[in-house]
Amino acid sequence: MSGTLPREALVVERLEESPDIFTLRLEYLDEDHRKAFAFEPGQFNMVYLHGVGEVPMSIVSDPADAHCFDHSIRPLGRVTEGLARLKAGDRLGIRGPFGRGWPLREAEGRDLIIVTGGLGCAPVLSLINYVMRRRDRFGHVTLLQGVRQAHDLIWRERFDAWAGQPDTRVLLAADLAMGDARFHEGTVVELFSQVSLVPERSIAMMCGPELMMMAAIAQLRELGLGDGDLWLGLERNMACGNGLCGHCQIGPLRVCKEGPVFRYAEIADYFGVRGF
Ligand SMILES: Cc1cc2nc3c(=O)[nH]c(=O)nc-3n(C[C@H](O)[C@H](O)[C@H](O)COP(=O)(O)OP(=O)(O)OC[C@H]3O[C@@H](n4cnc5c(N)ncnc54)[C@H](O)[C@@H]3O)c2cc1C
Ligand code: FES
């Protein structure tokens, strides 16, 4: 793992996912770095654009394809807009992987409920890809995705492919369904009325706007899930990405080090509390 100094990586491919989301497929220039790089779904890299700055980005590809790795990016500000100008053949710096990923070993053999909202989809993308490529290791999968407008849904063909997997249910919601019958018109949280689960066999993982996750947690608790089986992916402003500066703290926990994936029981006292 690289801790303090960025390692140089090459953009081997650039994919346009939607009008405002693109994916950079990266590969370390140095062969030893390439061979040593391993990550778990849910971990992130600090992506350094020379002379501009550094930002945390979830790794969205599959760990089995570790010779190269993908970041899906939505341009928001200085660094991400700079990254949006990169093309195949350009170089950037990478530190990572950092943080704790999704509890995949704990989830094996159990039913999964995966909840995402908006671009929350990016951090759980690697989780979903991982599960779908190893489908026989997991029980029933329910995937709930919410977007603002039906046409905001990126990776549409992937959602269709996932829905066609055995024992897998994909439920979509949009504030504005725009006549698309695949979407429930409303919030992702309303989709829980269509969900039934066996609490002792189930584990839930979610990522997205915090208000959405708080509402989803309330629904999942009502369905019988304990706080120990609720997992959240959090985002906070980061500087070092490596547990040193305290920028990303939520209470006593550092999102970059103890997270970004947390068991709800670990953060229940701070999550959604003003000031944290
Ligand atoms: C663990 C982690 C994983 C992440 N994974 C991804 C990913 O896979 N893909 C991706 O596109 N982004 C991801 N992000 C968010 C990404 O790091 C930010 O968008 C980026 O840091 C913005 O930097 P900037 O210099 O481009 O914008 P800035 O100039 O710093 O900010 C521009 C504007 O965006 C706002 N902003 C900054 N960060 C965020 C944020 N996290 N959420 C919402 N608004 C924000 C600022 O308040 C400001 O108004 C992740 C963040 C974390 C902490
Ligand atoms: S970003 Fe520095 S401690 Fe988390």
mmCIF file of C-alpha atoms and ligand atoms in Angstrom:
data_model
loop_
_atom_site.group_PDB
_atom_site.id
_atom_site.type_symbol
_atom_site.label_atom_id
_atom_site.label_comp_id
_atom_site.label_asym_id
_atom_site.label_seq_id
_atom_site.Cartn_x
_atom_site.Cartn_y
_atom_site.Cartn_z
ATOM 1 C CA MET A 1 0.000 0.000 0.000
ATOM 2 C CA SER A 2 1.321 3.487 -0.766
ATOM 3 C CA GLY A 3 0.955 5.770 2.257
ATOM 4 C CA THR A 4 2.400 9.244 1.825
ATOM 5 C CA LEU A 5 3.784 9.602 -1.706
ATOM 6 C CA PRO A 6 1.610 9.298 -4.813
ATOM 7 C CA ARG A 7 2.615 6.582 -7.268
ATOM 8 C CA GLU A 8 2.397 7.350 -10.945
ATOM 9 C CA ALA A 9 -0.447 5.759 -12.889
ATOM 10 C CA LEU A 10 -1.410 5.842 -16.544
ATOM 11 C CA VAL A 11 -4.911 6.413 -17.916
ATOM 12 C CA VAL A 12 -5.315 3.326 -20.122
ATOM 13 C CA GLU A 13 -8.928 4.042 -21.066
ATOM 14 C CA ARG A 14 -11.617 6.640 -20.553
ATOM 15 C CA LEU A 15 -15.305 5.658 -20.613
ATOM 16 C CA GLU A 16 -18.230 8.084 -20.802
ATOM 17 C CA GLU A 17 -20.915 6.718 -18.444
ATOM 18 C CA SER A 18 -23.430 9.559 -18.736
ATOM 19 C CA PRO A 19 -23.316 13.240 -19.747
ATOM 20 C CA ASP A 20 -21.718 14.111 -16.382
ATOM 21 C CA ILE A 21 -19.994 10.920 -15.197
ATOM 22 C CA PHE A 22 -16.908 9.334 -16.683
ATOM 23 C CA THR A 23 -14.669 6.427 -15.710
ATOM 24 C CA LEU A 24 -10.867 6.421 -15.808
ATOM 25 C CA ARG A 25 -9.258 2.976 -16.120
ATOM 26 C CA LEU A 26 -5.805 3.234 -14.554
ATOM 27 C CA GLU A 27 -2.665 1.163 -14.357
ATOM 28 C CA TYR A 28 0.498 1.786 -12.334
ATOM 29 C CA LEU A 29 3.517 2.598 -14.486
ATOM 30 C CA ASP A 30 5.822 0.586 -12.266
ATOM 31 C CA GLU A 31 5.379 -3.175 -12.597
ATOM 32 C CA ASP A 32 6.115 -3.838 -8.900
ATOM 33 C CA HIS A 33 3.384 -1.351 -7.894
ATOM 34 C CA ARG A 34 1.043 -2.990 -10.390
ATOM 35 C CA LYS A 35 1.662 -6.438 -8.911
ATOM 36 C CA ALA A 36 1.445 -5.251 -5.295
ATOM 37 C CA PHE A 37 -1.850 -3.365 -5.725
ATOM 38 C CA ALA A 38 -4.783 -5.170 -4.071
ATOM 39 C CA PHE A 39 -7.987 -3.733 -2.658
ATOM 40 C CA GLU A 40 -11.390 -4.632 -1.261
ATOM 41 C CA PRO A 41 -14.669 -3.270 -2.648
ATOM 42 C CA GLY A 42 -15.536 -0.124 -0.689
ATOM 43 C CA GLN A 43 -11.933 1.057 -0.283
ATOM 44 C CA PHE A 44 -10.780 4.279 -1.928
ATOM 45 C CA ASN A 45 -7.686 5.881 -3.434
ATOM 46 C CA MET A 46 -6.434 9.448 -3.076
ATOM 47 C CA VAL A 47 -6.231 10.579 -6.714
ATOM 48 C CA TYR A 48 -3.637 13.299 -7.301
ATOM 49 C CA LEU A 49 -3.787 15.578 -10.327
ATOM 50 C CA HIS A 50 -0.343 17.085 -10.794
ATOM 51 C CA GLY A 51 -0.240 20.735 -9.702
ATOM 52 C CA VAL A 52 -3.954 20.877 -8.878
ATOM 53 C CA GLY A 53 -4.728 18.707 -5.850
ATOM 54 C CA GLU A 54 -5.836 15.391 -4.488
ATOM 55 C CA VAL A 55 -9.315 13.888 -3.914
ATOM 56 C CA PRO A 56 -10.680 10.635 -2.465
ATOM 57 C CA MET A 57 -12.313 8.328 -5.041
ATOM 58 C CA SER A 58 -13.898 4.901 -4.500
ATOM 59 C CA ILE A 59 -12.371 2.078 -6.502
ATOM 60 C CA VAL A 60 -15.269 0.756 -8.577
ATOM 61 C CA SER A 61 -13.648 -2.136 -10.457
ATOM 62 C CA ASP A 62 -13.353 -5.768 -9.352
ATOM 63 C CA PRO A 63 -10.398 -6.755 -7.108
ATOM 64 C CA ALA A 64 -9.796 -9.764 -9.382
ATOM 65 C CA ASP A 65 -8.854 -7.293 -12.151
ATOM 66 C CA ALA A 66 -6.228 -5.656 -9.949
ATOM 67 C CA HIS A 67 -3.670 -5.147 -12.742
ATOM 68 C CA CYS A 68 -5.822 -2.119 -13.595
ATOM 69 C CA PHE A 69 -8.476 -0.293 -11.569
ATOM 70 C CA ASP A 70 -11.345 2.095 -12.296
ATOM 71 C CA HIS A 71 -12.573 5.369 -10.810
ATOM 72 C CA SER A 72 -15.990 6.724 -11.845
ATOM 73 C CA ILE A 73 -16.029 10.464 -11.352
ATOM 74 C CA ARG A 74 -18.571 13.262 -11.332
ATOM 75 C CA PRO A 75 -16.914 16.659 -11.880
ATOM 76 C CA LEU A 76 -17.817 19.012 -9.036
ATOM 77 C CA GLY A 77 -14.896 21.360 -8.483
ATOM 78 C CA ARG A 78 -11.268 22.135 -9.108
ATOM 79 C CA VAL A 79 -9.703 18.650 -8.980
ATOM 80 C CA THR A 80 -12.565 16.623 -10.429
ATOM 81 C CA GLU A 81 -12.990 19.107 -13.297
ATOM 82 C CA GLY A 82 -9.254 18.752 -13.968
ATOM 83 C CA LEU A 83 -9.619 14.963 -13.943
ATOM 84 C CA ALA A 84 -12.461 15.357 -16.446
ATOM 85 C CA ARG A 85 -9.951 16.721 -18.969
ATOM 86 C CA LEU A 86 -7.754 13.587 -18.836
ATOM 87 C CA LYS A 87 -7.649 11.112 -21.714
ATOM 88 C CA ALA A 88 -5.924 7.806 -22.458
ATOM 89 C CA GLY A 89 -2.153 8.186 -22.201
ATOM 90 C CA ASP A 90 -2.259 10.924 -19.513
ATOM 91 C CA ARG A 91 -0.689 10.373 -16.090
ATOM 92 C CA LEU A 92 -1.762 11.069 -12.517
ATOM 93 C CA GLY A 93 -0.739 10.124 -8.972
ATOM 94 C CA ILE A 94 -2.369 7.535 -6.727
ATOM 95 C CA ARG A 95 -2.085 6.851 -2.999
ATOM 96 C CA GLY A 96 -3.984 3.925 -1.601
ATOM 97 C CA PRO A 97 -5.949 1.834 -1.205
ATOM 98 C CA PHE A 98 -7.250 3.291 2.044
ATOM 99 C CA GLY A 99 -9.987 2.555 4.528
ATOM 100 C CA ARG A 100 -12.213 -0.358 5.380
ATOM 101 C CA GLY A 101 -14.359 -1.888 2.649
ATOM 102 C CA TRP A 102 -17.726 -3.678 2.671
ATOM 103 C CA PRO A 103 -18.093 -6.722 5.009
ATOM 104 C CA LEU A 104 -18.094 -9.287 2.219
ATOM 105 C CA ARG A 105 -16.886 -12.271 4.245
ATOM 106 C CA GLU A 106 -19.573 -11.578 6.865
ATOM 107 C CA ALA A 107 -22.147 -11.297 4.052
ATOM 108 C CA GLU A 108 -21.341 -14.647 2.404
ATOM 109 C CA GLY A 109 -24.266 -17.082 2.509
ATOM 110 C CA ARG A 110 -26.694 -14.368 3.641
ATOM 111 C CA ASP A 111 -29.455 -12.380 1.937
ATOM 112 C CA LEU A 112 -28.294 -8.912 0.906
ATOM 113 C CA ILE A 113 -30.245 -5.680 0.805
ATOM 114 C CA ILE A 114 -28.277 -2.988 -1.019
ATOM 115 C CA VAL A 115 -29.652 0.554 -0.933
ATOM 116 C CA THR A 116 -28.244 3.450 -2.940
ATOM 117 C CA GLY A 117 -29.347 6.938 -3.792
ATOM 118 C CA GLY A 118 -28.173 9.250 -6.547
ATOM 119 C CA LEU A 119 -24.464 9.002 -7.195
ATOM 120 C CA GLY A 120 -24.258 6.901 -4.033
ATOM 121 C CA CYS A 121 -24.243 4.248 -6.712
ATOM 122 C CA ALA A 122 -20.505 4.745 -7.387
ATOM 123 C CA PRO A 123 -19.159 3.480 -4.034
ATOM 124 C CA VAL A 124 -21.511 0.476 -4.048
ATOM 125 C CA LEU A 125 -20.825 -0.320 -7.699
ATOM 126 C CA SER A 126 -17.777 -2.405 -6.808
ATOM 127 C CA LEU A 127 -19.845 -4.194 -4.141
ATOM 128 C CA ILE A 128 -22.618 -5.071 -6.594
ATOM 129 C CA ASN A 129 -20.142 -6.134 -9.304
ATOM 130 C CA TYR A 130 -18.306 -8.295 -6.756
ATOM 131 C CA VAL A 131 -21.522 -10.021 -5.637
ATOM 132 C CA MET A 132 -22.791 -10.568 -9.191
ATOM 133 C CA ARG A 133 -19.495 -12.117 -10.309
ATOM 134 C CA ARG A 134 -19.651 -14.514 -7.344
ATOM 135 C CA ARG A 135 -23.425 -14.908 -7.256
ATOM 136 C CA ASP A 136 -23.435 -18.455 -5.802
ATOM 137 C CA ARG A 137 -21.700 -17.266 -2.603
ATOM 138 C CA PHE A 138 -24.655 -15.077 -1.544
ATOM 139 C CA GLY A 139 -28.338 -15.623 -0.817
ATOM 140 C CA HIS A 140 -31.219 -13.558 -2.172
ATOM 141 C CA VAL A 141 -30.165 -10.062 -3.339
ATOM 142 C CA THR A 142 -32.481 -7.038 -3.225
ATOM 143 C CA LEU A 143 -31.116 -3.910 -4.841
ATOM 144 C CA LEU A 144 -32.909 -0.610 -4.200
ATOM 145 C CA GLN A 145 -31.798 2.441 -6.182
ATOM 146 C CA GLY A 146 -33.279 5.909 -6.058
ATOM 147 C CA VAL A 147 -32.629 8.824 -8.416
ATOM 148 C CA ARG A 148 -34.121 12.267 -8.864
ATOM 149 C CA GLN A 149 -35.323 11.794 -12.451
ATOM 150 C CA ALA A 150 -35.622 8.464 -14.302
ATOM 151 C CA HIS A 151 -33.048 9.541 -16.892
ATOM 152 C CA ASP A 152 -30.484 10.231 -14.118
ATOM 153 C CA LEU A 153 -29.955 6.467 -13.704
ATOM 154 C CA ILE A 154 -26.495 5.637 -14.967
ATOM 155 C CA TRP A 155 -25.342 2.094 -15.744
ATOM 156 C CA ARG A 156 -28.914 1.323 -16.921
ATOM 157 C CA GLU A 157 -27.791 -1.774 -18.856
ATOM 158 C CA ARG A 158 -25.993 -3.042 -15.754
ATOM 159 C CA PHE A 159 -29.190 -2.681 -13.676
ATOM 160 C CA ASP A 160 -31.036 -4.645 -16.391
ATOM 161 C CA ALA A 161 -28.324 -7.340 -16.351
ATOM 162 C CA TRP A 162 -28.368 -7.544 -12.532
ATOM 163 C CA ALA A 163 -32.183 -7.846 -12.554
ATOM 164 C CA GLY A 164 -31.782 -10.884 -14.834
ATOM 165 C CA GLN A 165 -29.506 -12.705 -12.355
ATOM 166 C CA PRO A 166 -31.000 -15.614 -10.369
ATOM 167 C CA ASP A 167 -32.652 -14.809 -7.049
ATOM 168 C CA THR A 168 -32.061 -11.085 -7.551
ATOM 169 C CA ARG A 169 -34.598 -8.283 -7.336
ATOM 170 C CA VAL A 170 -33.948 -4.755 -8.570
ATOM 171 C CA LEU A 171 -36.318 -2.020 -7.385
ATOM 172 C CA LEU A 172 -35.993 1.477 -8.833
ATOM 173 C CA ALA A 173 -37.482 4.752 -7.635
ATOM 174 C CA ALA A 174 -37.387 8.249 -9.104
ATOM 175 C CA ASP A 175 -38.873 11.473 -7.752
ATOM 176 C CA LEU A 176 -39.911 11.994 -11.383
ATOM 177 C CA ALA A 177 -40.527 8.676 -13.168
ATOM 178 C CA MET A 178 -41.182 10.516 -16.481
ATOM 179 C CA GLY A 179 -43.497 7.754 -17.704
ATOM 180 C CA ASP A 180 -40.851 5.024 -17.276
ATOM 181 C CA ALA A 181 -42.805 2.052 -15.909
ATOM 182 C CA ARG A 182 -39.709 0.483 -14.342
ATOM 183 C CA PHE A 183 -39.619 3.238 -11.699
ATOM 184 C CA HIS A 184 -41.799 3.700 -8.666
ATOM 185 C CA GLU A 185 -42.517 7.432 -8.591
ATOM 186 C CA GLY A 186 -41.311 8.561 -5.182
ATOM 187 C CA THR A 187 -38.329 8.016 -2.912
ATOM 188 C CA VAL A 188 -36.129 4.954 -2.594
ATOM 189 C CA VAL A 189 -37.352 4.626 0.988
ATOM 190 C CA GLU A 190 -40.924 4.025 -0.238
ATOM 191 C CA LEU A 191 -39.637 0.895 -2.026
ATOM 192 C CA PHE A 192 -39.320 -0.815 1.363
ATOM 193 C CA SER A 193 -43.092 -1.461 1.281
ATOM 194 C CA GLN A 194 -42.248 -4.080 -1.411
ATOM 195 C CA VAL A 195 -39.465 -5.709 0.634
ATOM 196 C CA SER A 196 -39.774 -8.645 2.994
ATOM 197 C CA LEU A 197 -36.771 -10.223 4.645
ATOM 198 C CA VAL A 198 -35.722 -12.838 7.171
ATOM 199 C CA PRO A 199 -33.798 -10.714 9.708
ATOM 200 C CA GLU A 200 -31.499 -13.460 11.035
ATOM 201 C CA ARG A 201 -30.380 -14.277 7.480
ATOM 202 C CA SER A 202 -30.064 -10.709 6.162
ATOM 203 C CA ILE A 203 -27.467 -7.968 6.028
ATOM 204 C CA ALA A 204 -27.973 -4.475 4.563
ATOM 205 C CA MET A 205 -25.420 -2.176 2.932
ATOM 206 C CA MET A 206 -26.145 1.350 1.798
ATOM 207 C CA CYS A 207 -24.551 4.454 0.423
ATOM 208 C CA GLY A 208 -25.885 7.837 -0.658
ATOM 209 C CA PRO A 209 -27.276 11.028 0.865
ATOM 210 C CA GLU A 210 -27.241 10.790 4.664
ATOM 211 C CA LEU A 211 -30.926 11.724 5.056
ATOM 212 C CA MET A 212 -31.808 8.877 2.692
ATOM 213 C CA MET A 213 -29.650 6.453 4.698
ATOM 214 C CA MET A 214 -31.240 7.551 7.991
ATOM 215 C CA ALA A 215 -34.703 6.889 6.548
ATOM 216 C CA ALA A 216 -33.563 3.525 5.125
ATOM 217 C CA ILE A 217 -32.118 2.519 8.508
ATOM 218 C CA ALA A 218 -35.468 3.290 10.175
ATOM 219 C CA GLN A 219 -37.259 1.049 7.622
ATOM 220 C CA LEU A 220 -34.746 -1.789 7.964
ATOM 221 C CA ARG A 221 -35.003 -1.699 11.763
ATOM 222 C CA GLU A 222 -38.782 -1.891 11.422
ATOM 223 C CA LEU A 223 -38.303 -4.966 9.222
ATOM 224 C CA GLY A 224 -36.346 -6.526 12.109
ATOM 225 C CA LEU A 225 -32.702 -5.933 11.210
ATOM 226 C CA GLY A 226 -30.352 -5.233 14.133
ATOM 227 C CA ASP A 227 -27.888 -2.300 14.157
ATOM 228 C CA GLY A 228 -25.016 -4.791 13.784
ATOM 229 C CA ASP A 229 -26.309 -5.894 10.377
ATOM 230 C CA LEU A 230 -26.672 -2.395 8.938
ATOM 231 C CA TRP A 231 -23.612 -1.098 7.041
ATOM 232 C CA LEU A 232 -23.113 2.412 5.646
ATOM 233 C CA GLY A 233 -20.613 3.983 3.262
ATOM 234 C CA LEU A 234 -19.866 7.580 4.374
ATOM 235 C CA GLU A 235 -18.232 10.537 2.654
ATOM 236 C CA ARG A 236 -16.382 13.339 4.439
ATOM 237 C CA ASN A 237 -13.918 16.004 3.293
ATOM 238 C CA MET A 238 -10.466 14.443 3.404
ATOM 239 C CA ALA A 239 -6.919 15.753 3.353
ATOM 240 C CA CYS A 240 -4.421 12.984 4.197
ATOM 241 C CA GLY A 241 -6.737 10.027 3.535
ATOM 242 C CA ASN A 242 -4.621 8.023 5.909
ATOM 243 C CA GLY A 243 -5.737 8.712 9.470
ATOM 244 C CA LEU A 244 -3.242 11.504 10.243
ATOM 245 C CA CYS A 245 -4.929 14.919 9.956
ATOM 246 C CA GLY A 246 -8.393 14.552 11.515
ATOM 247 C CA HIS A 247 -10.198 16.311 8.624
ATOM 248 C CA CYS A 248 -12.667 13.481 8.141
ATOM 249 C CA GLN A 249 -13.656 12.805 11.763
ATOM 250 C CA ILE A 250 -17.154 11.823 12.803
ATOM 251 C CA GLY A 251 -17.017 11.846 16.595
ATOM 252 C CA PRO A 252 -13.880 9.898 17.585
ATOM 253 C CA LEU A 253 -13.832 7.951 14.295
ATOM 254 C CA ARG A 254 -11.902 8.808 11.151
ATOM 255 C CA VAL A 255 -13.907 8.118 7.996
ATOM 256 C CA CYS A 256 -10.680 7.506 6.021
ATOM 257 C CA LYS A 257 -9.290 4.970 8.506
ATOM 258 C CA GLU A 258 -12.049 3.280 10.525
ATOM 259 C CA GLY A 259 -14.421 3.798 7.524
ATOM 260 C CA PRO A 260 -15.534 4.791 4.967
ATOM 261 C CA VAL A 261 -17.714 1.711 5.517
ATOM 262 C CA PHE A 262 -19.111 1.535 9.058
ATOM 263 C CA ARG A 263 -21.366 -0.823 10.917
ATOM 264 C CA TYR A 264 -24.289 1.362 12.018
ATOM 265 C CA ALA A 265 -23.837 0.201 15.620
ATOM 266 C CA GLU A 266 -20.371 1.837 15.585
ATOM 267 C CA ILE A 267 -21.560 5.291 14.536
ATOM 268 C CA ALA A 268 -25.166 5.413 15.749
ATOM 269 C CA ASP A 269 -24.254 8.020 18.417
ATOM 270 C CA TYR A 270 -22.792 10.448 15.835
ATOM 271 C CA PHE A 271 -24.520 9.729 12.520
ATOM 272 C CA GLY A 272 -27.036 12.419 11.633
ATOM 273 C CA VAL A 273 -26.209 14.385 14.810
ATOM 274 C CA ARG A 274 -25.670 18.107 14.151
ATOM 275 C CA GLY A 275 -22.054 19.057 14.883
ATOM 276 C CA PHE A 276 -20.587 15.703 13.842
HETATM 277 C C1 LIG B 1 -14.387 8.005 0.594
HETATM 278 C C2 LIG B 1 -14.874 8.870 -0.555
HETATM 279 C C3 LIG B 1 -15.115 8.281 -1.779
HETATM 280 C C4 LIG B 1 -15.531 9.074 -2.866
HETATM 281 N N1 LIG B 1 -15.781 8.451 -4.057
HETATM 282 C C5 LIG B 1 -16.163 9.204 -5.120
HETATM 283 C C6 LIG B 1 -16.393 8.573 -6.379
HETATM 284 O O1 LIG B 1 -16.263 7.344 -6.554
HETATM 285 N N2 LIG B 1 -16.759 9.382 -7.421
HETATM 286 C C7 LIG B 1 -16.915 10.739 -7.268
HETATM 287 O O2 LIG B 1 -17.242 11.431 -8.272
HETATM 288 N N3 LIG B 1 -16.719 11.351 -6.091
HETATM 289 C C8 LIG B 1 -16.331 10.609 -5.007
HETATM 290 N N4 LIG B 1 -16.105 11.240 -3.808
HETATM 291 C C9 LIG B 1 -16.309 12.702 -3.721
HETATM 292 C C10 LIG B 1 -15.070 13.436 -4.248
HETATM 293 O O3 LIG B 1 -13.957 13.147 -3.433
HETATM 294 C C11 LIG B 1 -15.358 14.945 -4.279
HETATM 295 O O4 LIG B 1 -16.277 15.210 -5.304
HETATM 296 C C12 LIG B 1 -14.093 15.732 -4.544
HETATM 297 O O5 LIG B 1 -13.262 15.680 -3.403
HETATM 298 C C13 LIG B 1 -14.411 17.176 -4.897
HETATM 299 O O6 LIG B 1 -13.155 17.842 -5.065
HETATM 300 P P1 LIG B 1 -12.988 19.030 -6.095
HETATM 301 O O7 LIG B 1 -11.649 19.660 -5.879
HETATM 302 O O8 LIG B 1 -13.273 18.583 -7.481
HETATM 303 O O9 LIG B 1 -14.137 20.009 -5.689
HETATM 304 P P2 LIG B 1 -14.082 21.173 -4.599
HETATM 305 O O10 LIG B 1 -13.578 22.399 -5.281
HETATM 306 O O11 LIG B 1 -13.402 20.692 -3.360
HETATM 307 O O12 LIG B 1 -15.622 21.288 -4.292
HETATM 308 C C14 LIG B 1 -16.554 21.740 -5.282
HETATM 309 C C15 LIG B 1 -17.947 21.741 -4.700
HETATM 310 O O13 LIG B 1 -18.348 20.387 -4.431
HETATM 311 C C16 LIG B 1 -18.685 20.227 -3.059
HETATM 312 N N5 LIG B 1 -18.207 18.903 -2.630
HETATM 313 C C17 LIG B 1 -16.940 18.559 -2.331
HETATM 314 N N6 LIG B 1 -16.882 17.256 -1.956
HETATM 315 C C18 LIG B 1 -18.153 16.795 -2.036
HETATM 316 C C19 LIG B 1 -18.761 15.547 -1.758
HETATM 317 N N7 LIG B 1 -18.072 14.500 -1.281
HETATM 318 N N8 LIG B 1 -20.103 15.439 -1.962
HETATM 319 C C20 LIG B 1 -20.828 16.484 -2.393
HETATM 320 N N9 LIG B 1 -20.310 17.703 -2.644
HETATM 321 C C21 LIG B 1 -19.002 17.857 -2.460
HETATM 322 C C22 LIG B 1 -17.968 21.332 -2.331
HETATM 323 O O14 LIG B 1 -18.652 21.677 -1.124
HETATM 324 C C23 LIG B 1 -18.034 22.461 -3.340
HETATM 325 O O15 LIG B 1 -19.268 23.128 -3.306
HETATM 326 C C24 LIG B 1 -15.710 10.475 -2.702
HETATM 327 C C25 LIG B 1 -15.468 11.072 -1.452
HETATM 328 C C26 LIG B 1 -15.054 10.284 -0.399
HETATM 329 C C27 LIG B 1 -14.788 10.920 0.930
HETATM 330 S S1 FES B 2 -8.399 12.601 5.978
HETATM 331 FE FE1 FES B 2 -6.813 12.907 7.433
HETATM 332 S S2 FES B 2 -7.511 11.720 9.128
HETATM 333 FE FE2 FES B 2 -8.945 11.264 7.549
#
